Amino acid sequence: MAVQQASTEIAARTASIVRRMLDLEGPLLPILHGIQEEFGHVPQDALPVIAGALNISRAEVHGVVSFYHDYRKAPAGRHVLKVCQAESCQSMGSDAVAAKFRQLLGIDFHETAKDGSVTLEPVYCLGLCACSPAALLDGRPVGRLDDEEIEEIVAEARS
Ligand code: FES
């Protein structure tokens, strides 16, 4: 019963977002952004509501959600760590930075630690190129990442 209530509530909140954006040109992506903002991810129960409103199949909506890694299919962890993988950061060693985060957290990009503490995501330029390699922890920019700083961030993200 509780599961059904949650699913009904998700459908109702989704329908309200869809109604606000339905008249936009190419409404699917803005609707998905709106839903991710609302729920922190794109819940499965939102898909049929979107498909019905846009007159497309649920599989098409699912395909778009899967194609764009920005859309989470499950709730994020308590902290979200985004590690820049764009050109300037690449040239300053962001591959090694990402490898160190993966190793210390025991997860890959687009995964959440089993204890729910942190979700690791790639991001493509944070506008912090002068401070490459850079990352964002819960929206807070951190730059010039070295081993010590990475370890501090991991400790904070696990808290
Ligand atoms: S390339 Fe990483 S902040 Fe710009």
CSV table of N, CA, C and O in Angstrom, one decimal, residues 69-125:
chain,number,residue,atom,x,y,z
A,69,HIS,N,23.9,10.7,-19.3
A,69,HIS,CA,24.4,10.3,-18.0
A,69,HIS,C,24.0,11.2,-16.9
A,69,HIS,O,24.1,10.9,-15.7
A,70,ASP,N,23.7,12.5,-17.3
A,70,ASP,CA,23.3,13.5,-16.2
A,70,ASP,C,22.0,13.0,-15.5
A,70,ASP,O,21.8,13.5,-14.3
A,71,TYR,N,21.2,12.2,-16.1
A,71,TYR,CA,20.0,11.8,-15.4
A,71,TYR,C,20.3,10.6,-14.6
A,71,TYR,O,20.7,9.5,-15.1
A,72,ARG,N,20.0,10.7,-13.3
A,72,ARG,CA,20.2,9.5,-12.4
A,72,ARG,C,19.0,8.6,-12.4
A,72,ARG,O,17.9,9.1,-12.3
A,73,LYS,N,19.2,7.3,-12.4
A,73,LYS,CA,18.1,6.4,-12.4
A,73,LYS,C,17.7,6.0,-11.0
A,73,LYS,O,16.7,5.4,-10.7
A,74,ALA,N,18.6,6.4,-10.0
A,74,ALA,CA,18.4,6.0,-8.6
A,74,ALA,C,18.8,7.2,-7.8
A,74,ALA,O,19.5,8.1,-8.3
A,75,PRO,N,18.3,7.3,-6.6
A,75,PRO,CA,18.6,8.5,-5.8
A,75,PRO,C,20.1,8.6,-5.5
A,75,PRO,O,20.8,7.5,-5.5
A,76,ALA,N,20.6,9.8,-5.4
A,76,ALA,CA,22.1,10.0,-5.2
A,76,ALA,C,22.4,9.7,-3.7
A,76,ALA,O,21.5,9.6,-2.9
A,77,GLY,N,23.7,9.6,-3.4
A,77,GLY,CA,24.1,9.4,-2.0
A,77,GLY,C,23.9,10.8,-1.3
A,77,GLY,O,23.5,11.8,-1.8
A,78,ARG,N,24.3,10.8,0.0
A,78,ARG,CA,24.1,12.0,0.8
A,78,ARG,C,25.0,13.1,0.3
A,78,ARG,O,24.7,14.3,0.4
A,79,HIS,N,26.2,12.7,-0.3
A,79,HIS,CA,27.0,13.7,-0.9
A,79,HIS,C,27.2,13.4,-2.4
A,79,HIS,O,27.1,12.2,-2.8
A,80,VAL,N,27.4,14.4,-3.2
A,80,VAL,CA,27.6,14.2,-4.7
A,80,VAL,C,29.0,14.8,-5.0
A,80,VAL,O,29.2,16.0,-4.8
A,81,LEU,N,29.9,14.0,-5.5
A,81,LEU,CA,31.2,14.4,-5.9
A,81,LEU,C,31.3,14.3,-7.4
A,81,LEU,O,31.2,13.3,-8.0
A,82,LYS,N,31.5,15.5,-8.0
A,82,LYS,CA,31.7,15.6,-9.5
A,82,LYS,C,33.1,15.9,-9.8
A,82,LYS,O,33.6,17.0,-9.4
A,83,VAL,N,33.8,15.1,-10.6
A,83,VAL,CA,35.2,15.3,-10.9
A,83,VAL,C,35.3,15.7,-12.4
A,83,VAL,O,34.8,15.0,-13.2
A,84,CYS,N,35.9,16.8,-12.6
A,84,CYS,CA,36.0,17.4,-14.0
A,84,CYS,C,36.9,16.5,-14.8
A,84,CYS,O,38.0,16.1,-14.4
A,85,GLN,N,36.4,16.2,-16.0
A,85,GLN,CA,37.1,15.3,-17.0
A,85,GLN,C,37.3,16.0,-18.3
A,85,GLN,O,37.6,15.4,-19.3
A,86,ALA,N,37.1,17.4,-18.3
A,86,ALA,CA,37.3,18.1,-19.6
A,86,ALA,C,38.8,18.5,-19.8
A,86,ALA,O,39.6,18.2,-19.0
A,87,GLU,N,39.0,19.1,-20.9
A,87,GLU,CA,40.4,19.2,-21.5
A,87,GLU,C,41.4,19.8,-20.5
A,87,GLU,O,42.5,19.2,-20.3
A,88,SER,N,41.1,21.0,-20.0
A,88,SER,CA,42.1,21.6,-19.1
A,88,SER,C,42.5,20.8,-17.9
A,88,SER,O,43.6,20.6,-17.6
A,89,CYS,N,41.4,20.2,-17.3
A,89,CYS,CA,41.7,19.3,-16.2
A,89,CYS,C,42.4,18.0,-16.6
A,89,CYS,O,43.3,17.5,-15.9
A,90,GLN,N,42.1,17.5,-17.8
A,90,GLN,CA,42.8,16.4,-18.4
A,90,GLN,C,44.2,16.6,-18.5
A,90,GLN,O,45.1,15.8,-18.1
A,91,SER,N,44.6,17.8,-19.0
A,91,SER,CA,46.0,18.2,-19.2
A,91,SER,C,46.7,18.3,-17.8
A,91,SER,O,48.0,18.3,-17.8
A,92,MET,N,46.0,18.5,-16.8
A,92,MET,CA,46.6,18.6,-15.4
A,92,MET,C,46.4,17.4,-14.6
A,92,MET,O,46.5,17.5,-13.3
A,93,GLY,N,46.1,16.3,-15.2
A,93,GLY,CA,46.1,15.0,-14.5
A,93,GLY,C,44.8,14.5,-13.9
A,93,GLY,O,44.7,13.8,-13.0
A,94,SER,N,43.6,15.0,-14.5
A,94,SER,CA,42.4,14.6,-14.0
A,94,SER,C,42.1,13.1,-14.1
A,94,SER,O,41.3,12.5,-13.3
A,95,ASP,N,42.7,12.4,-15.0
A,95,ASP,CA,42.6,10.9,-15.1
A,95,ASP,C,43.1,10.3,-13.8
A,95,ASP,O,42.4,9.4,-13.2
A,96,ALA,N,44.3,10.7,-13.4
A,96,ALA,CA,44.8,10.2,-12.1
A,96,ALA,C,44.0,10.6,-10.9
A,96,ALA,O,43.8,9.8,-10.0
A,97,VAL,N,43.5,11.8,-10.9
A,97,VAL,CA,42.6,12.2,-9.8
A,97,VAL,C,41.4,11.3,-9.8
A,97,VAL,O,41.0,10.8,-8.7
A,98,ALA,N,40.7,11.1,-10.9
A,98,ALA,CA,39.5,10.3,-10.9
A,98,ALA,C,39.9,8.9,-10.5
A,98,ALA,O,39.1,8.2,-9.7
A,99,ALA,N,41.0,8.3,-10.9
A,99,ALA,CA,41.4,7.0,-10.5
A,99,ALA,C,41.6,6.9,-9.0
A,99,ALA,O,41.2,5.9,-8.4
A,100,LYS,N,42.2,7.9,-8.4
A,100,LYS,CA,42.4,7.9,-7.0
A,100,LYS,C,41.0,8.0,-6.2
A,100,LYS,O,40.8,7.3,-5.2
A,101,PHE,N,40.1,8.8,-6.7
A,101,PHE,CA,38.8,8.9,-6.1
A,101,PHE,C,38.1,7.5,-6.2
A,101,PHE,O,37.5,7.0,-5.2
A,102,ARG,N,38.2,6.9,-7.4
A,102,ARG,CA,37.5,5.6,-7.6
A,102,ARG,C,38.1,4.6,-6.6
A,102,ARG,O,37.4,3.8,-6.0
A,103,GLN,N,39.4,4.6,-6.5
A,103,GLN,CA,40.1,3.6,-5.6
A,103,GLN,C,39.7,3.8,-4.2
A,103,GLN,O,39.4,2.9,-3.5
A,104,LEU,N,39.8,5.1,-3.7
A,104,LEU,CA,39.5,5.4,-2.3
A,104,LEU,C,38.0,5.1,-1.9
A,104,LEU,O,37.7,4.7,-0.8
A,105,LEU,N,37.2,5.5,-2.9
A,105,LEU,CA,35.7,5.3,-2.6
A,105,LEU,C,35.2,3.9,-2.9
A,105,LEU,O,34.1,3.5,-2.5
A,106,GLY,N,36.0,3.2,-3.7
A,106,GLY,CA,35.6,1.8,-4.1
A,106,GLY,C,34.4,1.8,-5.1
A,106,GLY,O,33.6,0.8,-5.1
A,107,ILE,N,34.2,2.9,-5.8
A,107,ILE,CA,33.1,2.9,-6.8
A,107,ILE,C,33.6,3.6,-8.0
A,107,ILE,O,34.6,4.3,-8.1
A,108,ASP,N,32.9,3.4,-9.1
A,108,ASP,CA,33.2,4.0,-10.4
A,108,ASP,C,32.3,5.2,-10.6
A,108,ASP,O,31.4,5.4,-9.8
A,109,PHE,N,32.5,5.9,-11.7
A,109,PHE,CA,31.6,7.0,-12.0
A,109,PHE,C,30.2,6.5,-12.2
A,109,PHE,O,30.0,5.3,-12.6
A,110,HIS,N,29.2,7.3,-11.8
A,110,HIS,CA,27.8,6.9,-11.9
A,110,HIS,C,27.4,5.9,-10.9
A,110,HIS,O,26.3,5.3,-11.0
A,111,GLU,N,28.2,5.7,-9.8
A,111,GLU,CA,27.9,4.8,-8.8
A,111,GLU,C,27.8,5.5,-7.4
A,111,GLU,O,28.4,6.5,-7.3
A,112,THR,N,27.1,4.8,-6.5
A,112,THR,CA,26.9,5.3,-5.2
A,112,THR,C,27.5,4.3,-4.2
A,112,THR,O,27.3,3.1,-4.4
A,113,ALA,N,28.3,4.8,-3.2
A,113,ALA,CA,28.9,3.9,-2.2
A,113,ALA,C,27.8,3.1,-1.6
A,113,ALA,O,26.6,3.6,-1.4
A,114,LYS,N,28.1,1.9,-1.2
A,114,LYS,CA,27.1,1.0,-0.6
A,114,LYS,C,26.4,1.5,0.6
A,114,LYS,O,25.3,1.3,0.9
A,115,ASP,N,27.2,2.3,1.4
A,115,ASP,CA,26.6,2.9,2.6
A,115,ASP,C,25.8,4.2,2.3
A,115,ASP,O,25.3,4.8,3.2
A,116,GLY,N,25.7,4.5,1.1
A,116,GLY,CA,24.8,5.7,0.7
A,116,GLY,C,25.5,7.0,0.9
A,116,GLY,O,24.9,8.1,0.8
A,117,SER,N,26.8,7.0,1.2
A,117,SER,CA,27.5,8.3,1.6
A,117,SER,C,27.7,9.2,0.4
A,117,SER,O,27.6,10.4,0.6
A,118,VAL,N,28.1,8.6,-0.7
A,118,VAL,CA,28.6,9.5,-1.8
A,118,VAL,C,28.3,8.9,-3.2
A,118,VAL,O,28.4,7.7,-3.3
A,119,THR,N,27.9,9.8,-4.1
A,119,THR,CA,27.8,9.4,-5.5
A,119,THR,C,28.9,10.1,-6.3
A,119,THR,O,29.2,11.3,-6.0
A,120,LEU,N,29.6,9.3,-7.1
A,120,LEU,CA,30.7,9.9,-7.9
A,120,LEU,C,30.3,10.1,-9.4
A,120,LEU,O,29.7,9.1,-10.0
A,121,GLU,N,30.5,11.3,-9.9
A,121,GLU,CA,30.0,11.6,-11.2
A,121,GLU,C,31.1,12.4,-12.0
A,121,GLU,O,31.8,13.2,-11.4
A,122,PRO,N,31.2,12.2,-13.3
A,122,PRO,CA,32.1,13.0,-14.1
A,122,PRO,C,31.4,14.3,-14.4
A,122,PRO,O,30.1,14.3,-14.5
A,123,VAL,N,32.1,15.4,-14.7
A,123,VAL,CA,31.5,16.6,-15.1
A,123,VAL,C,32.5,17.2,-16.2
A,123,VAL,O,33.7,16.9,-16.2
A,124,TYR,N,31.9,18.0,-17.1
A,124,TYR,CA,32.8,18.5,-18.2
A,124,TYR,C,32.9,20.0,-18.2
A,124,TYR,O,32.1,20.7,-18.7
A,125,CYS,N,33.9,20.5,-17.5
A,125,CYS,CA,34.2,21.9,-17.2
A,125,CYS,C,33.3,22.5,-16.2
A,125,CYS,O,32.1,22.6,-16.4
